[in-house]
Amino acid sequence: MSTWTPGSLAPRPEAAPLGRMLRAQTRAELTLTLRNSEQVLLTLVIPLGLLVVLTLVPFIAVTGRRADFFVPGILALAIMSSAFTGQAIATGFERQYGVLKRLGATPLPRWVLLLAKTLGVLAVELLQLVLICVVGLALGWHPHGTPTVVAFVVLGTAAFSGLGLLLGGTLSGLTTLAAANLVWFVLLLLGGVVFPLTEFGGAADLLRLLPTAALSNGLRQLLQHGVTSGRDLLALAVWAVVALTAAARAFRWE
Amino acid sequence: MNDTALEVVDLVKRYDTRTALDGLSFDVGRGTVCALLGPNGAGKTSTVEIAEGFRTADGGSVTVLGHRPQDPAVRPRVGVMPQSGGGYPGLKAAELLDLFAAFHAHPLDPSDLIERLGLGEVAGTPFRRLSGGQQQRLSLAMAVVGRPELVFLDEPTAGLDPQARRATWELIEALRHDGVTVLLTTHLMDEAEQLADDVVVIDHGRLVARGTVAALTHSDGEIRFRAAPGLALEIAGATVTETEGRYLVRGLAGPALLAAVTGWCATHGVMPQDLQTQRSLEDVFLDLTGRDLRS
Ligand SMILES: Nc1ncnc2c1ncn2[C@@H]1O[C@H](COP(=O)(O)OP(=O)(O)OP(=O)(O)O)[C@@H](O)[C@H]1O
Ligand SMILES: [Mg+2]
């Protein structure tokens, strides 16, 4: 097919600057997520669809304006979907296909890979948050704005990323797929996204310790009532520390 | 500078109770191509993956370009093509190669590499939709794109059609010409004969032979050919053995022996097939590792 010019393959080994590696890997992560139709369904279509349906169709009773109740819960769902479920499934299959192992044989440092994954998740979240806010406003959402929202989003992302990497970094691709979807569905129902936690009576206080419930409740207190819930913030911080530590210890690249 | 690129000393690897590598030692000189041969399960992939830093040894040592295999300093200097897998299924061929190029400061031009390996028409096809042979070639490209000093190629031509195999051979020959060290594993004797400066034959995790192809196949005074079984072949001053129509004549080295054999054939109206005055690497391999099928 071709003959090689002598010298054209002469060794010239050197790692690329970290910034170039980070940019390339982040772009790859984002491309993979947005190109994968299941990921788009999970992170964008389902949260937006649920927001529209739950707000417009009054089959679940809530106090106050319907959009004010549902937008914060859907924001929590969106963060869980991309940081936890999407990330766990992608990571599980990347391990199964030997992609992570092969990346380990390149100059790409592992922390740059994990940082790129995080930046990819944050970029998708930004897209989710913008779309949810726009649709929410169209549905009559009147949020209280405060900068503490950022703390909830960051801690929630850290907690769910830790859990996602823990799952995807230890189980096989298919097991991760099943487990991540199951957990997503259970937390959707019990996490104060669809049903107000008060519906669960005495269990509500315990359920609020779940990361999804802490995030949805914290965001709701803040955006609906302008109140910062220290307890929810603390719960998310604990989840973040525990999950990231466990993931760092248990993660297997193969 | 040290002139050994890879040094394997008394390497031991166990999986549960099975000993896959049992005190293996060999080395690969800088700028040479070394072919690691052995039956299925002999321990080739285990050896290569320990040298790549993917697996840890249970004994002995491997030194890669003067470092431990896990040392981050060797990463940019080494290119790796695993026996299978390793691509993001959802990335297109060109995107995947661009990504790997972006990890290196002075990569080869990815689109040129794609063209030269005959992947131009599938550059926009996702990795998971490439054929097995196309995935193999892309994987090879990913191993060399960073302009490494040393490349590990685990069965680089397995499953390739003849044209693709030739393109791969040309690339390996060009790497060698430009001073890159190559350790490749293969089951193709003609591949080892064509490419390798040195051949290392292993079996059951142990070294059974090593040397240049010429040294391994050298066999003075032997003539082999195939013909109908049961011929009453007799050559003065030589011994004749036959197994199922394969004749081996051992005698005094030289053209006289060849003339005696062909002379006998001519008088008896026998056409000798595959007449060889040298052992092929395959003969050497089968003599060393036996003819039994491996699990
Ligand atoms: N991860 C593993 N777990 C358990 N046993 C293994 C593992 N990898 C290899 N083995 C065993 O170790 C031995 C050597 O395997 P290896 O893959 O190194 O052989 P190979 O020479 O590359 O074979 P092939 O030509 O089939 O690729 C085999 O008996 C194999 O069954
Ligand atoms: Mg192998």
PDB file of C-alpha atoms in Angstrom, chain B residues 219-224 233 235-241 247-253 257 261 279 287:
ATOM      1  CA  SER B 219      21.036 -27.645   9.269  1.00  0.00           C
ATOM      2  CA  ASP B 220      24.053 -28.900   7.383  1.00  0.00           C
ATOM      3  CA  GLY B 221      23.626 -32.069   5.424  1.00  0.00           C
ATOM      4  CA  GLU B 222      19.868 -32.437   5.645  1.00  0.00           C
ATOM      5  CA  ILE B 223      17.498 -32.670   2.720  1.00  0.00           C
ATOM      6  CA  ARG B 224      13.752 -32.850   3.166  1.00  0.00           C
ATOM      7  CA  LEU B 233      15.001 -44.666  -1.271  1.00  0.00           C
ATOM      8  CA  ILE B 235      21.531 -43.124  -0.894  1.00  0.00           C
ATOM      9  CA  ALA B 236      25.084 -44.270  -0.359  1.00  0.00           C
ATOM     10  CA  GLY B 237      26.627 -42.714   2.757  1.00  0.00           C
ATOM     11  CA  ALA B 238      23.358 -41.203   3.949  1.00  0.00           C
ATOM     12  CA  THR B 239      20.521 -42.235   6.271  1.00  0.00           C
ATOM     13  CA  VAL B 240      16.930 -41.946   5.112  1.00  0.00           C
ATOM     14  CA  THR B 241      13.925 -41.687   7.407  1.00  0.00           C
ATOM     15  CA  TYR B 247      11.483 -37.896   3.694  1.00  0.00           C
ATOM     16  CA  LEU B 248      14.541 -36.753   5.603  1.00  0.00           C
ATOM     17  CA  VAL B 249      17.940 -37.557   4.153  1.00  0.00           C
ATOM     18  CA  ARG B 250      20.974 -36.975   6.362  1.00  0.00           C
ATOM     19  CA  GLY B 251      24.429 -37.237   4.967  1.00  0.00           C
ATOM     20  CA  LEU B 252      27.554 -35.374   4.033  1.00  0.00           C
ATOM     21  CA  ALA B 253      26.735 -31.730   3.482  1.00  0.00           C
ATOM     22  CA  LEU B 257      24.004 -35.165  -1.547  1.00  0.00           C
ATOM     23  CA  VAL B 261      18.729 -37.511  -4.050  1.00  0.00           C
ATOM     24  CA  ARG B 279      14.962 -26.660   8.009  1.00  0.00           C
ATOM     25  CA  ASP B 287      10.629 -30.173  16.658  1.00  0.00           C
TER      26      ASP B 287
END
